Coordinates of N, CA and C in Angstrom, one line a residue:
X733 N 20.3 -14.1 -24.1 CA 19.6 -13.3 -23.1 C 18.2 -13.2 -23.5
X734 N 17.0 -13.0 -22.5 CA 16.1 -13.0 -22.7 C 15.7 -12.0 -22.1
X735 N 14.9 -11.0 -22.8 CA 14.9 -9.5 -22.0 C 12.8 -9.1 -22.1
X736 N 12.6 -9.0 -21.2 CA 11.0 -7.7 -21.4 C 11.2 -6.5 -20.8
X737 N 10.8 -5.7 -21.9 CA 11.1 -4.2 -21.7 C 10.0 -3.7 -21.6
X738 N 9.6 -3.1 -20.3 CA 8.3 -2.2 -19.9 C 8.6 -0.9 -20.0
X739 N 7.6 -0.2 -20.5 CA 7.0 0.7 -20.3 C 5.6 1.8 -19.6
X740 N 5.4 2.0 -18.4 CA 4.8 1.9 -17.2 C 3.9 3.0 -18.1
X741 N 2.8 3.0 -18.7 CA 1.9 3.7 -19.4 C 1.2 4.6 -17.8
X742 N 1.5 6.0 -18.6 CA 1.0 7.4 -17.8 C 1.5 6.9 -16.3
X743 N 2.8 6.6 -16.0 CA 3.3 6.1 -15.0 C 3.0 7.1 -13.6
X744 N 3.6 8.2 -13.7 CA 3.6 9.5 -12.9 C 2.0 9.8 -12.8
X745 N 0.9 9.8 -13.9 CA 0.1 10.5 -13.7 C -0.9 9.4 -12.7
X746 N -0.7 8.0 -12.6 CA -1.4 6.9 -11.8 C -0.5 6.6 -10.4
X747 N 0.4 7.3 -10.4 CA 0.9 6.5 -8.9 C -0.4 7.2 -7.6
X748 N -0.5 6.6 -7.0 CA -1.4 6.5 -5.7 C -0.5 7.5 -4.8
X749 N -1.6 8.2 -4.6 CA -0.9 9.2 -3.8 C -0.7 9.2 -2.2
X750 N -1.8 8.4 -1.5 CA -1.5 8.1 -0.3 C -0.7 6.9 0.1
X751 N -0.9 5.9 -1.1 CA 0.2 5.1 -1.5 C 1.4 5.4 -1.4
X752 N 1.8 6.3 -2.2 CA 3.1 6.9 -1.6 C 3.7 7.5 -0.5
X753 N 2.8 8.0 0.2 CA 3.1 8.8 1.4 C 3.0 7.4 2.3
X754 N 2.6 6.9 2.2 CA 2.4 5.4 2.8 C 4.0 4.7 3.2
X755 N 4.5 4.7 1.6 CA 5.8 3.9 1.2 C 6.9 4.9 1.7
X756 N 7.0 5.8 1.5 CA 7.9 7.2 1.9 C 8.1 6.6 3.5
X757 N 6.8 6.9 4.9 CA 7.1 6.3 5.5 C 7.6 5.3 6.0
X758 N 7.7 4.1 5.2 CA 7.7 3.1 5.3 C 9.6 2.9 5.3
X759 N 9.7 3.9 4.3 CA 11.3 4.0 3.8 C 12.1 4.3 4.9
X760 N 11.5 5.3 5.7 CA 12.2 6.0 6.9 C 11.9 7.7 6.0
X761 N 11.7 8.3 5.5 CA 11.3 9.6 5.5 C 10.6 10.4 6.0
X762 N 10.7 11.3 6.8 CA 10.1 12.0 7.9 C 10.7 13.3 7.6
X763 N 10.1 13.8 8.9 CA 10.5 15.4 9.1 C 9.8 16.8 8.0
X764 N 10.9 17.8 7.9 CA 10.5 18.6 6.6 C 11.0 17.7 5.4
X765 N 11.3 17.0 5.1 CA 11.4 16.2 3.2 C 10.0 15.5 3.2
X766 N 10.0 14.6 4.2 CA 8.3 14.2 4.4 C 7.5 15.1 3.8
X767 N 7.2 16.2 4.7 CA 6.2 17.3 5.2 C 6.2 18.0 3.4
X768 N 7.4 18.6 2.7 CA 7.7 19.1 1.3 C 6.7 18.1 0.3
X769 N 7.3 16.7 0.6 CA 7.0 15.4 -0.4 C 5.4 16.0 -0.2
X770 N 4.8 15.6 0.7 CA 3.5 15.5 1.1 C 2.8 16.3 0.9
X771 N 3.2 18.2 0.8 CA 2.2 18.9 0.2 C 3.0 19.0 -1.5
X772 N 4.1 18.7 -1.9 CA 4.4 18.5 -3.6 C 3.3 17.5 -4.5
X773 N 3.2 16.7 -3.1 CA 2.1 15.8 -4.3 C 0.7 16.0 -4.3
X774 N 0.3 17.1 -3.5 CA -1.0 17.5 -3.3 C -0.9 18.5 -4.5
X775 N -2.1 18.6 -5.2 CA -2.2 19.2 -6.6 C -3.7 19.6 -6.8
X776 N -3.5 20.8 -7.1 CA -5.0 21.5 -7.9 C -4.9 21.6 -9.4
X777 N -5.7 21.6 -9.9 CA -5.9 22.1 -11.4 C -7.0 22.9 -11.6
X778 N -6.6 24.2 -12.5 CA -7.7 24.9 -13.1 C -7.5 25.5 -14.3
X779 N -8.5 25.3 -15.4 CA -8.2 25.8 -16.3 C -8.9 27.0 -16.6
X780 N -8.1 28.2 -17.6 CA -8.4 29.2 -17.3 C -8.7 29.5 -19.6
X781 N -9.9 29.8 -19.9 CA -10.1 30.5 -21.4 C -10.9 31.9 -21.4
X782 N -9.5 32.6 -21.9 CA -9.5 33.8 -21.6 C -9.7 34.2 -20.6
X783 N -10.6 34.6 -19.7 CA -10.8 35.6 -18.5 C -11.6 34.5 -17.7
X784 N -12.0 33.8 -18.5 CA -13.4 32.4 -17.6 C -12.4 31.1 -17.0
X785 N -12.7 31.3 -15.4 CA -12.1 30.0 -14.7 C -13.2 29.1 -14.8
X786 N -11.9 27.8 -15.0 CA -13.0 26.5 -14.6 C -13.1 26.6 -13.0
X787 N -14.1 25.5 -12.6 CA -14.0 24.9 -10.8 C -12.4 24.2 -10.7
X788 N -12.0 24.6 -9.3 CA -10.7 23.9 -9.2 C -11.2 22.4 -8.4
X789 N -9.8 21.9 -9.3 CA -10.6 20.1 -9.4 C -8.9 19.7 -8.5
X790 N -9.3 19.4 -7.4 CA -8.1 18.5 -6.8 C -7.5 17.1 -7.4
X791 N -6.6 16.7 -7.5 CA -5.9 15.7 -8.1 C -6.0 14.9 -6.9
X792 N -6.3 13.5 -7.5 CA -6.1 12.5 -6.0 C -4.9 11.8 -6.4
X793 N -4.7 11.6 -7.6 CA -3.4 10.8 -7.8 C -2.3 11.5 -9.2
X794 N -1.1 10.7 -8.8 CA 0.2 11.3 -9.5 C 0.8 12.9 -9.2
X795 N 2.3 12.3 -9.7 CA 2.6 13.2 -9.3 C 3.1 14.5 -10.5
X796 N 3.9 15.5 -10.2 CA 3.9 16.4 -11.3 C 4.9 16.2 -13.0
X797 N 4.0 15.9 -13.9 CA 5.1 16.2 -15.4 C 5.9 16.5 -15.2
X798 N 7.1 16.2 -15.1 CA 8.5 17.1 -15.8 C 9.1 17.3 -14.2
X799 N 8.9 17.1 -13.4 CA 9.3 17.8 -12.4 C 10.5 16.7 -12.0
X800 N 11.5 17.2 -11.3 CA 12.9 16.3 -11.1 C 12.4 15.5 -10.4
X801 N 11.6 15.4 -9.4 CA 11.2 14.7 -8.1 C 10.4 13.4 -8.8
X802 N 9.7 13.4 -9.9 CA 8.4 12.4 -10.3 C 9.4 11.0 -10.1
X803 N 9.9 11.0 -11.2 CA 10.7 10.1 -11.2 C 11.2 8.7 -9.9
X804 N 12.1 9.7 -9.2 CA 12.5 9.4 -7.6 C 11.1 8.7 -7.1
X805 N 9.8 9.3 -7.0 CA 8.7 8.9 -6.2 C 7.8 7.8 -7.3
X806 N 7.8 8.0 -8.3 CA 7.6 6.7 -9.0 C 8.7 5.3 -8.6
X807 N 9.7 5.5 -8.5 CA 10.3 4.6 -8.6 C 10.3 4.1 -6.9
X808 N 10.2 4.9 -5.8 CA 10.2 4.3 -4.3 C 8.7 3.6 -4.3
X809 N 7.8 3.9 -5.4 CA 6.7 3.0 -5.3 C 6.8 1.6 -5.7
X810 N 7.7 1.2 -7.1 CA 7.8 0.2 -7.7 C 9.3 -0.6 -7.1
X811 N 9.8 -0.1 -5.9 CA 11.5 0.0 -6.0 C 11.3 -2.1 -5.3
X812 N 10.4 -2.2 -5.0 CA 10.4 -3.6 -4.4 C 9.5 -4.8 -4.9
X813 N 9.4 -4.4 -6.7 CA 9.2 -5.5 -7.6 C 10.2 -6.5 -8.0
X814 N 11.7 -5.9 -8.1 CA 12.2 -7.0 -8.3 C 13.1 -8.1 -7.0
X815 N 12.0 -7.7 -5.8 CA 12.7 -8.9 -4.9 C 11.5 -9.8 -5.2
X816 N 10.1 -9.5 -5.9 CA 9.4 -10.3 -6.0 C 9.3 -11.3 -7.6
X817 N 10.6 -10.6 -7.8 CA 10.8 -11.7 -9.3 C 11.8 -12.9 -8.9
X818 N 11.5 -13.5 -8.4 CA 12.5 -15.2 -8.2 C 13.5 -15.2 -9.0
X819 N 13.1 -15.2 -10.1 CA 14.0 -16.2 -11.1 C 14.9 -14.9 -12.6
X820 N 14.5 -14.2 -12.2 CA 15.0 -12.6 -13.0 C 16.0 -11.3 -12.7
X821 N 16.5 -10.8 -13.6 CA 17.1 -9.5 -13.3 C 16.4 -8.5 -13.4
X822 N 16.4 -7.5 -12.8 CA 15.6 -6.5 -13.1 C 16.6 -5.0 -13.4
X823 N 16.1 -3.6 -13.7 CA 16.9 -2.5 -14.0 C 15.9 -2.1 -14.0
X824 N 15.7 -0.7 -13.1 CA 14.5 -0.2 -12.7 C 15.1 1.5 -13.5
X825 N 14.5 1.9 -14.0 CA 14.9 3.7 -14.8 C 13.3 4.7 -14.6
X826 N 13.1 5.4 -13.9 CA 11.9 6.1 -14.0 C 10.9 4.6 -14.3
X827 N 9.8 5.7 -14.9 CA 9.0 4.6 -16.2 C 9.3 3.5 -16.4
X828 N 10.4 3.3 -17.2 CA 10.9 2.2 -18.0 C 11.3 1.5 -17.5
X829 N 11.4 0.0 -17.6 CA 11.6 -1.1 -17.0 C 12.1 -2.3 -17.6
X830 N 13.5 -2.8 -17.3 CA 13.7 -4.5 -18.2 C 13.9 -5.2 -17.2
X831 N 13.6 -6.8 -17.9 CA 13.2 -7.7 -16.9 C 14.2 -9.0 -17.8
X832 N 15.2 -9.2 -17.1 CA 16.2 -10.3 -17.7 C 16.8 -11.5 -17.5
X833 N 17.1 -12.3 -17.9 CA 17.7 -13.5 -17.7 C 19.0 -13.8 -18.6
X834 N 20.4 -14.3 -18.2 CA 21.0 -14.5 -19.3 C 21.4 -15.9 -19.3
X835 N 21.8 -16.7 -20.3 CA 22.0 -18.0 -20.1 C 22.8 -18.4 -21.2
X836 N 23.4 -19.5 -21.3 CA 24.0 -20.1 -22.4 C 22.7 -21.1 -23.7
X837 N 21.8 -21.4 -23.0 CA 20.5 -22.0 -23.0 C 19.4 -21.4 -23.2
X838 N 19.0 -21.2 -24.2 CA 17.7 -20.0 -24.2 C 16.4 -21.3 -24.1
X839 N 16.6 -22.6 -24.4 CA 15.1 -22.7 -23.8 C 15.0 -23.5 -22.3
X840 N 16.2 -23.0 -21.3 CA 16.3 -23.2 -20.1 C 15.8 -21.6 -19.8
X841 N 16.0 -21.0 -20.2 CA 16.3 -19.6 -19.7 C 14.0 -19.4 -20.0
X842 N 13.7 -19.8 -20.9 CA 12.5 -19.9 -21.6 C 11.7 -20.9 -20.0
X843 N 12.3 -22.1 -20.2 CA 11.8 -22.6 -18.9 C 11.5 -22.2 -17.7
X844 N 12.5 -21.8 -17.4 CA 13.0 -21.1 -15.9 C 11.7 -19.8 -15.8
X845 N 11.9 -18.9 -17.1 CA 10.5 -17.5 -16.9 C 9.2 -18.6 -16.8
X846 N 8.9 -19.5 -17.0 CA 7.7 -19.9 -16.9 C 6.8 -20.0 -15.4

C-alpha cells in the first residue's frame, strides 16, 4: 500500500466563508439550516483586559474551534477532491486526510501516483 496522510494546517480557521455559503448552496441547502449556517459562520471578535475593550474585528474567514458543526462545513468544502484524484483512494475525516493506492506492485502503484 501506498498511503499520504494530510493534515489540512489551521483547516477550520482558513475555510472561505462565502466560499462556503457558496458550496452549501450548491449542495441543495436552503431554508432556516441555510439561514442558521450563514449567520454561525459570521463571527466577531473582541478582546477584553480587565475593563479595556479592544475594537471589534469581524472574521472574514473560518469557522468556529471546537464547535460540532466545523468539521461537517470544512469537509462540504473539500468533500469533492477525491473525484478529482484519477488514480487514488481517498478517506476524508475533518482536517485529516489519506490518499491511497493498494497493489501487489509497489513500483506500479509508484508509477501509477506519478
Amino acid at each position: 500500500m501506498l498511503a499520504v496522510f494530510v493534515d489540512f494546517e489551521k483547516a477550520f480557521d482558513m475555510v472561505w466563508r462565502n466560499g462556503l455559503i457558496m458550496k452549501l448552496k450548491s449542495l441543495g441547502i436552503n431554508g432556516r439550516m441555510f439561514g442558521w449556517i450563514a449567520d454561525f459562520t459570521h463571527r466577531t471578535l473582541q478582546v477584553r483586559v480587565h475593563s479595556a475593550l479592544s475594537v471589534v474585528y469581524v472574521s472574514e474567514n473560518g469557522t468556529s474551534q471546537g464547535s460540532m458543526i466545523s468539521p461537517s462545513m470544512f469537509i462540504s468544502m473539500i468533500d469533492d477532491l477525491p473525484s478529482s484524484l484519477q488514480y487514488t483512494d481517498t478517506s476524508l475525516f475533518a482536517d485529516d486526510s489519506a490518499l491511497f493506492k493498494a497493489g501487489r506492485n509497489i513500483n506500479q502503484l509508484v508509477q501509477g501516483a506519478a
